[in-house]
Amino acid sequence: MWSEICNEIQLFISTCYYHSTILTPHSTLLTPRIKIKTMNKRPKVAIIDPNTLSALGLKSMLMNVMPIMTVETFGSFAELMANEPESFFHYFVAMNIVLDNRQFFLDRKRKTIVLTVSQNSPLTDFHCLCINVPEKQLVRSILAMIKGAHPQGKNLPPIPRVLQQKILSDRELEVLALIVQGYINKEIADKLNIGLTTVITHRKNIMEKLGMKSVSALTIYAVMHGYVDINQI
């Protein structure tokens, strides 16, 4: 499920920007009060999960959504503790590790996201992310966490000037918005009153300009740049 995103990630990082925030279990938007000591130092996110494949897959997706973050993976709580745990902006943690080290994460629950395999988690004190879902749903869940991000990237390094440049034309943005909403080429042509061949050309140009090959990657780009509301996908 993750191989295509893994191949695209380096190209995607140069085109996307993330304003970090998470939801509490009661849907209150919070950003951990961590001061970045230098403007050149990237905020860090930790994934703590003994399942290596799962951790690497989530790392690839988080790097798509949070390109200005450094994402590190740890196979155990001991590994995390040996690598300056307080330096991380957020923890994405397997449930069994939280259960074994509950007090540590309770003290830091504002920046802890528990990785679960079911929608009904017993850890009601934490915000949870179910990872045992289809890729599209997982992308949507991660994007939902950042929907209410603080304006202007508060508490984070400023967006580089190069990332503020407009990459796609107005028509390409219209086509992009319809692609990520699930419309097929023929439907896009009908909605925009353009030829099918023109839609195919726009679609090819969009993917080449952004360096992306999947609809999931296009969806992340469109939502993160405000071209499509998350409720439309």
Coordinates of C-alpha atoms in Angstrom, one line a residue:
M1 CA 0.0 0.0 0.0
W2 CA 2.9 2.3 0.8
S3 CA 5.4 1.6 -2.0
E4 CA 4.1 4.3 -4.4
I5 CA 4.0 7.0 -1.8
C6 CA 7.5 6.0 -0.7
N7 CA 8.8 6.5 -4.3
E8 CA 7.2 9.9 -4.6
I9 CA 8.0 11.4 -1.2
Q10 CA 11.3 13.3 -2.0
L11 CA 9.6 15.1 -4.9
F12 CA 6.5 15.8 -2.9
I13 CA 8.5 17.5 -0.1
S14 CA 9.5 20.3 -2.3
T15 CA 5.9 21.2 -3.1
C16 CA 4.0 21.1 0.1
Y17 CA 3.9 22.8 3.5
Y18 CA 2.4 21.8 6.8
H19 CA 1.0 23.9 9.7
S20 CA 1.2 21.5 12.7
T21 CA -1.7 20.9 15.1
I22 CA -3.6 17.9 16.5
L23 CA -7.0 17.3 18.0
T24 CA -7.5 16.3 21.6
P25 CA -10.0 13.5 22.3
H26 CA -12.6 16.2 22.8
S27 CA -11.9 17.9 19.4
T28 CA -10.1 20.9 20.9
L29 CA -7.3 22.2 18.6
L30 CA -4.0 22.3 20.4
T31 CA -0.4 22.9 19.4
P32 CA 2.2 21.8 21.9
R33 CA 4.0 24.8 23.4
I34 CA 7.5 24.0 22.1
K35 CA 9.8 26.8 21.1
I36 CA 12.0 26.1 18.2
K37 CA 15.5 27.3 19.2
T38 CA 16.7 28.1 15.7
M39 CA 14.8 28.9 12.5
N40 CA 16.9 26.4 10.6
K41 CA 16.1 23.5 12.9
R42 CA 13.2 21.3 11.8
P43 CA 10.6 20.2 14.4
K44 CA 10.7 16.5 15.0
V45 CA 8.0 13.8 15.1
A46 CA 8.6 10.4 16.7
I47 CA 6.9 7.1 15.7
I48 CA 7.3 4.5 18.4
D49 CA 6.1 1.1 17.0
P50 CA 7.7 -2.4 17.1
N51 CA 6.1 -3.2 13.8
T52 CA 8.9 -1.9 11.4
L53 CA 6.8 -2.1 8.2
S54 CA 3.9 -0.2 9.8
A55 CA 6.3 2.4 11.2
L56 CA 8.0 3.0 7.9
G57 CA 4.7 3.2 6.0
L58 CA 3.3 5.8 8.5
K59 CA 6.6 7.7 8.3
S60 CA 6.3 8.0 4.5
M61 CA 2.7 9.3 4.8
L62 CA 3.6 11.8 7.6
M63 CA 6.5 13.1 5.6
N64 CA 4.0 13.7 2.7
V65 CA 1.7 15.7 5.0
M66 CA 4.4 17.3 7.1
P67 CA 7.3 18.0 4.8
I68 CA 9.0 20.6 7.1
M69 CA 9.1 18.0 9.9
T70 CA 11.8 15.4 10.6
V71 CA 10.1 12.0 11.2
E72 CA 12.1 9.5 13.2
T73 CA 11.1 5.9 14.0
F74 CA 11.8 3.8 17.2
G75 CA 11.1 0.2 17.8
S76 CA 10.7 0.5 21.5
F77 CA 10.1 2.9 24.4
A78 CA 13.8 2.4 25.4
E79 CA 15.0 3.6 22.0
L80 CA 12.9 6.7 22.3
M81 CA 14.2 7.4 25.8
A82 CA 17.8 7.1 24.5
N83 CA 17.2 9.8 21.9
E84 CA 16.1 13.0 23.7
P85 CA 12.4 12.3 23.9
E86 CA 11.5 15.8 25.0
S87 CA 12.8 17.2 21.7
F88 CA 9.9 15.7 19.7
F89 CA 6.9 17.8 18.7
H90 CA 4.5 14.9 18.5
Y91 CA 4.6 11.1 19.4
F92 CA 2.7 8.6 17.2
V93 CA 2.8 5.5 19.5
A94 CA 1.6 1.9 19.3
M95 CA -1.1 1.2 21.8
N96 CA 0.9 -1.6 23.6
I97 CA 3.8 0.9 24.2
V98 CA 1.4 3.5 25.7
L99 CA -0.2 0.8 27.9
D100 CA 3.3 -0.2 29.2
N101 CA 4.4 3.4 29.8
R102 CA 1.1 5.1 30.5
Q103 CA 2.2 7.7 32.9
F104 CA 5.0 9.0 30.6
F105 CA 2.5 9.6 27.8
L106 CA -0.3 10.8 30.1
D107 CA 2.1 13.6 31.2
R108 CA 2.5 14.4 27.5
K109 CA -1.0 13.6 26.2
R110 CA -1.2 17.0 24.4
K111 CA 1.3 15.8 21.9
T112 CA 0.6 12.0 21.9
I113 CA -1.4 10.2 19.2
V114 CA -2.0 6.5 19.9
L115 CA -1.9 4.2 16.9
T116 CA -4.8 1.7 17.1
V117 CA -6.1 -1.2 15.0
S118 CA -9.8 -0.5 15.7
Q119 CA -12.0 2.5 15.7
N120 CA -13.0 1.9 19.3
S121 CA -10.0 2.5 21.5
P122 CA -10.1 2.0 25.3
L123 CA -7.5 4.8 25.7
T124 CA -10.1 7.6 25.9
D125 CA -7.5 10.0 27.5
F126 CA -5.6 10.2 24.2
H127 CA -6.3 11.2 20.7
C128 CA -6.2 8.0 18.6
L129 CA -5.5 7.2 15.0
C130 CA -6.8 3.9 13.5
I131 CA -4.2 2.6 11.1
N132 CA -6.1 -0.6 10.1
V133 CA -8.1 1.2 7.4
P134 CA -7.7 1.7 3.6
E135 CA -5.1 4.2 2.5
K136 CA -7.6 6.8 1.4
Q137 CA -9.3 6.8 4.8
L138 CA -6.0 7.0 6.6
V139 CA -4.9 9.9 4.5
R140 CA -8.2 11.6 5.3
S141 CA -7.8 10.9 9.0
I142 CA -4.3 12.4 9.1
L143 CA -5.5 15.5 7.1
A144 CA -8.4 15.9 9.5
M145 CA -5.9 16.3 12.4
I146 CA -4.4 19.4 10.7
K147 CA -7.6 21.0 9.3
G148 CA -7.7 23.6 12.1
A149 CA -4.0 24.4 12.1
H150 CA -2.9 27.8 13.5
P151 CA -2.5 30.5 10.8
Q152 CA 0.9 31.4 9.4
G153 CA 2.5 28.2 10.9
K154 CA 2.6 29.5 14.5
N155 CA 5.5 28.0 16.5
L156 CA 7.0 26.5 13.3
P157 CA 9.7 27.7 11.0
P158 CA 8.4 30.1 8.2
I159 CA 7.4 28.7 4.9
P160 CA 10.3 29.0 2.4
R161 CA 9.6 31.6 -0.3
V162 CA 10.1 29.0 -3.1
L163 CA 7.2 26.9 -1.7
Q164 CA 4.8 29.9 -1.9
Q165 CA 5.1 30.1 -5.7
K166 CA 2.1 29.1 -7.8
I167 CA 2.9 25.9 -9.7
L168 CA -0.4 25.1 -11.5
S169 CA -2.5 27.2 -13.8
D170 CA -6.0 28.2 -12.9
R171 CA -7.4 25.5 -15.3
E172 CA -5.1 22.9 -13.9
L173 CA -6.3 23.7 -10.4
E174 CA -9.9 23.2 -11.5
V175 CA -9.0 19.8 -12.9
L176 CA -7.0 18.9 -9.8
A177 CA -9.9 19.7 -7.5
L178 CA -12.2 17.5 -9.5
I179 CA -9.7 14.6 -9.7
V180 CA -9.3 14.5 -5.9
Q181 CA -13.0 14.6 -5.5
G182 CA -13.3 11.3 -7.4
Y183 CA -14.4 12.4 -10.8
I184 CA -13.3 10.5 -13.9
N185 CA -11.9 12.2 -17.0
K186 CA -15.2 12.1 -18.9
E187 CA -17.0 13.7 -16.0
I188 CA -14.3 16.4 -15.6
A189 CA -14.6 17.2 -19.3
D190 CA -18.4 17.6 -19.1
K191 CA -18.2 19.7 -15.9
L192 CA -15.6 22.1 -17.4
N193 CA -17.0 22.0 -20.9
I194 CA -13.7 20.9 -22.4
G195 CA -12.6 18.0 -24.5
L196 CA -11.6 14.6 -23.0
T197 CA -8.1 14.9 -24.6
T198 CA -7.6 18.3 -23.0
V199 CA -8.5 16.8 -19.5
I200 CA -6.0 14.0 -20.1
T201 CA -3.3 16.5 -21.1
H202 CA -4.0 18.7 -18.0
R203 CA -3.9 15.6 -15.8
K204 CA -0.5 14.6 -17.2
N205 CA 0.8 18.1 -16.8
I206 CA -0.4 18.3 -13.2
M207 CA 1.4 15.1 -12.2
E208 CA 4.6 16.1 -14.0
K209 CA 4.7 19.6 -12.4
L210 CA 4.1 18.3 -8.9
G211 CA 6.2 15.1 -9.4
M212 CA 3.3 12.9 -8.2
K213 CA 1.9 9.7 -9.5
S214 CA -1.1 8.8 -7.3
V215 CA -4.4 10.4 -6.5
S216 CA -3.6 10.0 -2.8
A217 CA -0.5 12.3 -3.2
L218 CA -2.6 14.8 -5.2
T219 CA -5.2 14.7 -2.5
I220 CA -2.7 15.6 0.2
Y221 CA -1.3 18.5 -2.0
A222 CA -4.8 19.9 -2.8
V223 CA -6.0 19.8 0.8
M224 CA -2.8 21.2 2.3
H225 CA -2.9 24.1 -0.2
G226 CA -6.6 24.9 0.4
Y227 CA -7.7 24.0 -3.1
V228 CA -10.2 21.4 -1.8
D229 CA -11.9 21.1 1.5
I230 CA -11.3 17.8 3.3
N231 CA -15.1 17.3 3.5
Q232 CA -15.2 17.2 -0.3
I233 CA -12.9 14.1 -0.7

